[in-house]
C-alpha angles and dihedrals in degrees: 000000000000096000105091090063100038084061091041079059116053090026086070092054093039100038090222132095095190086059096029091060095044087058094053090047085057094048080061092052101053082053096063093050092041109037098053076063109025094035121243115291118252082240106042094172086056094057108052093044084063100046092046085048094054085054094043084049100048087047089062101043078057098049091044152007102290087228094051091055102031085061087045095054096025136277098250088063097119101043095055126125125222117214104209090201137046119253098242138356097267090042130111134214098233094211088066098050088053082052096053092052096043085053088048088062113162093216081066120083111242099259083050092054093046099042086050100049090044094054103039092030101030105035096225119150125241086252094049100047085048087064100040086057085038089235133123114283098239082058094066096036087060092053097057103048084053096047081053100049092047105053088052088048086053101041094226109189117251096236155088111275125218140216111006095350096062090048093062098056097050107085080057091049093053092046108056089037079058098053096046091055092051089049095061097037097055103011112216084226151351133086090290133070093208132048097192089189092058087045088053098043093051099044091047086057083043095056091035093055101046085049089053098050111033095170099064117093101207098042081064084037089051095046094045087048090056093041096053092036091053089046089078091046094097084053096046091083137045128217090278093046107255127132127274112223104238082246096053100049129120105245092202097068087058113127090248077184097065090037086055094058096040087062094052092050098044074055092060097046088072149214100024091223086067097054114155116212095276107034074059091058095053091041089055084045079054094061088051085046102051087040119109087209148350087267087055103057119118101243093175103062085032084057087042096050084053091051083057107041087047084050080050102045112357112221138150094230086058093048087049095059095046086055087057079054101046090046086068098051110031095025136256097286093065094039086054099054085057095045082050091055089054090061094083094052108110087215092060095043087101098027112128095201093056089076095034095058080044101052097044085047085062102038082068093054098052099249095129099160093048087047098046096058090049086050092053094043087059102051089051085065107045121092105203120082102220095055090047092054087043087055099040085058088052099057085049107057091051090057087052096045079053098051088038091056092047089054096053085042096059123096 
């Protein structure tokens, strides 16, 4: 939880996120041996970043003279405090957001700047980002230790740029903030749907860098999509943890906070008709929002915003999900010829979604045995256990509603 900024922190003394977050990974380290005997500190997070900076400043006292670098990262190094928390909800610790542009580095490729910001920012493991880009593992490990080497090779600044600069990091900013957020709110794997830190973590870069660049329409887009998005998070899950279909929540537990601030963001991102891709998608979470119940959504602007966002970025995922829309509209025949028509895309070949819209399509036309085995084939390629058991029962209740069927229908 607290690594990202542990990182942020030393990064900016020692100029170097590979070291910076080995010395991070050896202030754990130092936890585990002291707290079984010392107890664990009321500020944990505080701790660790200490004891990472002690090390980061005794690495540098080694490299150079101590004068020569205390007057090149300021005198008053030593004596500085470190708050563990943000000031407020919509706060952001500055030192992470000069690690999220560092890591958004024009001189990396863009699957280098999103593996490494995924792995120092969003805490994701090398397993877990390889999944998420649908590529081998040691793929991703060796982009990150080249990200790594090469930022050191080209002494990039630890900071937050300014003017074009700035503006040209910023579609990688927003990415990879993007991903975090979707990670945590539908994890590729693991025993839990949610993971609630990635989702806060997200949604506090999302606020800091709207904050930090009024003027740009998607970064608002962006902050309004996560808020909106966050706000089902209390409804996801039931009691036991499962997950809640978006059509079976309870509404009501929806955060009407976080709805609240989406729709002011979504405000600042401007004139509707010059909606960039993210400020569409939280336009398309506004219709949920707005909507008394699942029965209620507009599913025909909802169909429309997808027309334009896959106008915006093609991509099949986006044309799955405006099947899921047409489907509500046109019926699920319609919705399943486009869906069809998806089988054939390389990207989706392992998309566990793909079978799941297509069983429950079919599932509305009749065809059970058809669905059930979609269901089934879906659940095979997930990774996370809550959406396989999800899928699994719902393979299952179409097999009952069969046999049920077949019952009634016997002389």
């Amino acid at each position: 939880m607290e690594s990202a900024r542990i990182i942020a922190t030393v990064a900016r003394i020692v100029r170097d996120v590979g070291i910076a977050e080995e010395l991070a990974q050896d202030a754990l380290v130092s936890a585990l041996e002291q707290w079984p005997r010392s107890g664990v500190p009321d500020s944990p997070g505080a701790w660790l970043t200490a004891a990472a900076k002690h090390r980061a400043v005794d690495l540098v006292r080694r490299r150079e003279t101590y004068a020569r670098k205390l007057a090149e990262v300021g005198r008053t190094l030593s004596e500085e405090s470190y708050d563990p928390e943000p000031s407020g909800p919509g706060d952001i610790d500055d030192d992470v957001l000069r690690l999220v542009f560092t890591t958004c580095h024009p001189v990396l490729s863009a699957d280098a700047r999103a593996a490494l910001t995924l792995r120092l920012v969003g805490g994701l493991r090398t397993d877990e980002i390889a999944r998420a880009f649908l590529v081998p593992e040691a793929t991703v490990a060796a982009r990150i230790t080249r990200a790594k080497r090469t930022l050191a090779k080209e002494g990039v600044e630890f900071e937050v740029p300014y003017g074009e600069e700035r503006a040209a990091r910023l579609g990688s900013v927003l990415e990879v903030v993007y991903l975090i957020f979707n990670e945590g709110y539908a994890a590729t794997a693991g025993d839990d749907l949610l993971r609630p830190g990635l989702c806060e973590d997200a949604l506090r870069l999302a606020r800091g860098l709207a904050a930090l660049m009024p003027a740009e329409s998607e970064a608002h887009g962006l902050s309004a999509l996560l808020e909106l998005q966050a706000s089902r998070i209390p409804a996801r899950t039931g009691p036991d943890g499962r997950p809640v279909l978006l059509a079976d929540q309870n509404r009501s537990r929806w955060n009407r906070l976080l709805t609240r601030r989406g729709y002011a963001a979504l405000a600042r991102a401007g004139d509707g008709r010059a909606y960039g891709p993210y400020a569409l998608q939280a336009a398309i979470a506004a219709c949920h929002a707005r909507a008394a119940s699942y029965e209620e959504t507009d599913w025909a602007t909802i169909a429309a915003l997808y027309d334009r966002l896959g106008t915006l970025t093609p991509s099949p995922v986006v044309e799955l999900n405006r099947a899921v829309a047409v489907s509500m509209t046109e019926g699920p025949a319609a919705a399943l010829a486009l869906v069809d028509a998806l089988a054939a895309e390389p990207a989706l070949a392992r998309y566990h979604l793909l079978p799941s819209v297509r069983g429950d399509l079919l599932a509305r036309l009749g065809r059970t045995e058809e669905a059930r085995a979609e269901f089934e084939r879906a659940a095979a390629l997930t990774r996370n256990e809550s959406e396989r058991e999800l899928l699994l029962g719902r393979a299952g209740e179409v097999t009952g509603a069969r046999a049920e069927e077949s019952r009634r229908g016997a002389p």
